[in-house]
mmCIF file of C-alpha atoms in Angstrom:
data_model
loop_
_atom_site.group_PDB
_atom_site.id
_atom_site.type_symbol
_atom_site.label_atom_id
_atom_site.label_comp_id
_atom_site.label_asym_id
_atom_site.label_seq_id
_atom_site.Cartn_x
_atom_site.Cartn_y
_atom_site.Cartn_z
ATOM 1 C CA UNK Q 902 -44.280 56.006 202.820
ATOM 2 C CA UNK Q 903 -47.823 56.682 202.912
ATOM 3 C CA UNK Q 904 -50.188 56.636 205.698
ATOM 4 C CA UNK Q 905 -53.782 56.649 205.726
ATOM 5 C CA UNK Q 906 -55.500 57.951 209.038
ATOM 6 C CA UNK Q 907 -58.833 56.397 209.220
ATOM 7 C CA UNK Q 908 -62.258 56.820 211.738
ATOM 8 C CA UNK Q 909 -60.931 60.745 212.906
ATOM 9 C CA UNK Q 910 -64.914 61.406 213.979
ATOM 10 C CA UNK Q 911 -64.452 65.521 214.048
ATOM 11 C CA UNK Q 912 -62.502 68.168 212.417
ATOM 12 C CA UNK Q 913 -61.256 69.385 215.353
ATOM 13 C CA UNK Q 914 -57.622 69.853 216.398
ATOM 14 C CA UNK Q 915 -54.267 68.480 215.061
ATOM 15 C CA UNK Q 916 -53.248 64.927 213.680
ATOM 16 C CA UNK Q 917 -49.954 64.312 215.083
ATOM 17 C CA UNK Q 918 -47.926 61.302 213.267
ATOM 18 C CA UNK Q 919 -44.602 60.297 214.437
ATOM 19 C CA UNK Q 920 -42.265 57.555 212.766
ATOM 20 C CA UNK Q 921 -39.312 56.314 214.396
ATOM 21 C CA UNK Q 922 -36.554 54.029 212.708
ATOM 22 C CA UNK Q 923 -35.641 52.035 216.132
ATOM 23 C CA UNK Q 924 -37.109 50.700 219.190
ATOM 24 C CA UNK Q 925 -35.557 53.370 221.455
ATOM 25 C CA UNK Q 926 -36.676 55.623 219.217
ATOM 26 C CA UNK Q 927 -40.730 54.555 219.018
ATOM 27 C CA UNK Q 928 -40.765 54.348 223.025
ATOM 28 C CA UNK Q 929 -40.102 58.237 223.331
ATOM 29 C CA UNK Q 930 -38.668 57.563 226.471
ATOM 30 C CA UNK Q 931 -36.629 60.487 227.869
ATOM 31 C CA UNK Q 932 -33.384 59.480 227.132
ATOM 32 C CA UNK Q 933 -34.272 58.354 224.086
ATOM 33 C CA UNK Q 934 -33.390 60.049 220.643
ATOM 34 C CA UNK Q 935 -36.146 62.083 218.441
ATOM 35 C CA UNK Q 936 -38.550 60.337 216.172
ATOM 36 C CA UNK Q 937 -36.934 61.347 212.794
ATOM 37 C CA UNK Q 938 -40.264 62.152 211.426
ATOM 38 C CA UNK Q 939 -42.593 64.685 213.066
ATOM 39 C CA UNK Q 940 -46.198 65.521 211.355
ATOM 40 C CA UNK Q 941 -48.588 67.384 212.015
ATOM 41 C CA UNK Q 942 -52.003 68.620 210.488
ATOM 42 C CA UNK Q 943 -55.266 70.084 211.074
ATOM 43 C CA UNK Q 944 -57.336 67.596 211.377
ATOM 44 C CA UNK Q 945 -60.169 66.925 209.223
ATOM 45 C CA UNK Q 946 -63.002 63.745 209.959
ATOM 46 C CA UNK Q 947 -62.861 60.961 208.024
ATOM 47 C CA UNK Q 948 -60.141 59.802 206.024
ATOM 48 C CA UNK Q 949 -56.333 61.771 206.088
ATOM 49 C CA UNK Q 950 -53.160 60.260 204.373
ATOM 50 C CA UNK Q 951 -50.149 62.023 205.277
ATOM 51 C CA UNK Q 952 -46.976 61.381 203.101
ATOM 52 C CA UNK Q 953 -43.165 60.955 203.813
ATOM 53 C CA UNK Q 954 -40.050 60.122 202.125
ATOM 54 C CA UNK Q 955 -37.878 57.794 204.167
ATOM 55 C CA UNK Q 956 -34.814 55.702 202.727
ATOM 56 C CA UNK Q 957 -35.217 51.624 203.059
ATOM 57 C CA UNK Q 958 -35.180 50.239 206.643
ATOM 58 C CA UNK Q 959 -37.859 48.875 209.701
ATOM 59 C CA UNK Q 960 -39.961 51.794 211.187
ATOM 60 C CA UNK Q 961 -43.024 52.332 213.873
ATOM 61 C CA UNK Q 962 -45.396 55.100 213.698
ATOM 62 C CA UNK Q 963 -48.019 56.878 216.613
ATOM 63 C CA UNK Q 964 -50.140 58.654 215.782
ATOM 64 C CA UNK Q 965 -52.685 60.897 218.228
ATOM 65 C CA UNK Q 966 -55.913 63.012 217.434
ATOM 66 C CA UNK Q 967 -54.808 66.098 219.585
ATOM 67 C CA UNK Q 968 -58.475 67.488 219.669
ATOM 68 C CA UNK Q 969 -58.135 69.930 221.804
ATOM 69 C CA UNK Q 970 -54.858 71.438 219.879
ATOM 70 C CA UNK Q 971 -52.734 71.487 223.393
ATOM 71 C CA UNK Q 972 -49.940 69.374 221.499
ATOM 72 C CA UNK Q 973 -49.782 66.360 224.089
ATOM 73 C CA UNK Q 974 -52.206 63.560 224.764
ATOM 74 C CA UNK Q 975 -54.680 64.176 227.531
ATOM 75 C CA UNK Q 976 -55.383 61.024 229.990
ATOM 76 C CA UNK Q 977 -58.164 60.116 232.368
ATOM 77 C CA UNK Q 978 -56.901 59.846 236.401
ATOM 78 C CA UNK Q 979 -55.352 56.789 235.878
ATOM 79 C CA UNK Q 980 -53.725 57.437 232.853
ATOM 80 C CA UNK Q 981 -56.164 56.085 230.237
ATOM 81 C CA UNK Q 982 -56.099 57.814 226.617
ATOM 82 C CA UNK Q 983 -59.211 60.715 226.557
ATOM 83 C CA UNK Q 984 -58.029 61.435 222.799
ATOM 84 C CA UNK Q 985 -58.345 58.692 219.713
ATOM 85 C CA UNK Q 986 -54.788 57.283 218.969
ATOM 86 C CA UNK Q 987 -53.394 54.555 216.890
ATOM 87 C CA UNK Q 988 -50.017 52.795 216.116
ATOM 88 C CA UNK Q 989 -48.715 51.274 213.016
ATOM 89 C CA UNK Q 990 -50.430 47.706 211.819
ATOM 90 C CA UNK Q 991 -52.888 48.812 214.095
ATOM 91 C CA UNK Q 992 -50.994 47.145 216.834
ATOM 92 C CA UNK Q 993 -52.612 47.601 220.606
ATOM 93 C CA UNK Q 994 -50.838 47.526 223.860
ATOM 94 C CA UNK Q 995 -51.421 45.605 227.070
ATOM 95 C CA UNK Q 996 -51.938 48.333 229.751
ATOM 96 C CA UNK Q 997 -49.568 50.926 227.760
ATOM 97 C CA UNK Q 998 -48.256 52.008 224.421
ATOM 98 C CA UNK Q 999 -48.269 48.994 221.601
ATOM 99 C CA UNK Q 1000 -44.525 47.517 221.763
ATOM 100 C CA UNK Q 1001 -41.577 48.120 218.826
ATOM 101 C CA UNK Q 1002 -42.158 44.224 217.958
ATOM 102 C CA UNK Q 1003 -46.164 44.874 217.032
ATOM 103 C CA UNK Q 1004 -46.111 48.140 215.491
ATOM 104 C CA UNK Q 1005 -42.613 47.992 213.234
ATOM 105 C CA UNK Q 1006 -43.037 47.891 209.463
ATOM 106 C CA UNK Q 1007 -40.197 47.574 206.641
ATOM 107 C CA UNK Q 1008 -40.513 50.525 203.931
ATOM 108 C CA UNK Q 1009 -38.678 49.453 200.163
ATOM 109 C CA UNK Q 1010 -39.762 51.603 197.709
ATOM 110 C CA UNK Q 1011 -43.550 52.671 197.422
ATOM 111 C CA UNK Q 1012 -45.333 51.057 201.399
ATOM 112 C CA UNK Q 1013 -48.645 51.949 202.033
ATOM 113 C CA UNK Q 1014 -49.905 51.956 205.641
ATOM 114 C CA UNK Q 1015 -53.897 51.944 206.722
ATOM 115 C CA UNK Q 1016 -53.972 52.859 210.331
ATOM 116 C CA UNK Q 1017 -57.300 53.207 212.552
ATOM 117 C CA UNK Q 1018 -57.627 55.702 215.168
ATOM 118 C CA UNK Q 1019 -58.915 53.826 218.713
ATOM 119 C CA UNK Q 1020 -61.419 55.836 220.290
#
């Protein structure tokens, strides 16, 4: 799998990309069970594709800007993202996180994923 990070506006901080192989999984609830894949990077503005060998199945990725480095994302007082983040197909929640259903993806063999960072 390859991802492409696109629109990161400063080399500051860490990219931090997470894919998950099932629902429970991509929620990151606290019962739920680890994302099998865990990235992360020094950031760097402009373009970043990260790269990741996974065996066939359906996936989800997240993926946050930490620009402040503090390894978690910061929100406003009423909970509201303060640092650029982006799920797979560029899929956008309703007053949360984008759901399993918009953001899964099925990886055969070489998949290529373009993902935008929302500011």
């Amino acid at each position: 799998l390859t991802i492409t990070i696109s629109d990161t506006r400063v080399s500051e901080g860490r990219h931090m990309v997470q894919v998950a192989n099932s629902e429970k999984g991509f929620e990151f609830a606290e019962d739920s069970a680890p994302a099998p894949v865990a990235i992360s990077q020094l950031a760097e503005a402009g373009e970043m594709t990260f790269e990741v060998a996974l065996p066939p199945g359906t996936y989800a990725a997240r993926v946050l800007h930490d620009v402040n480095g503090n390894g978690r994302m910061d929100s406003n007082f009423i909970g509201m993202p303060k640092e650029p983040w982006a799920f797979s197909n560029n899929a956008v929640g309703n007053r949360g996180p984008a759901k399993w259903q918009d953001a899964k993806f099925e990886v055969s063999g070489d998949t290529t994923m373009k993902i935008r960072l929302n500011h």
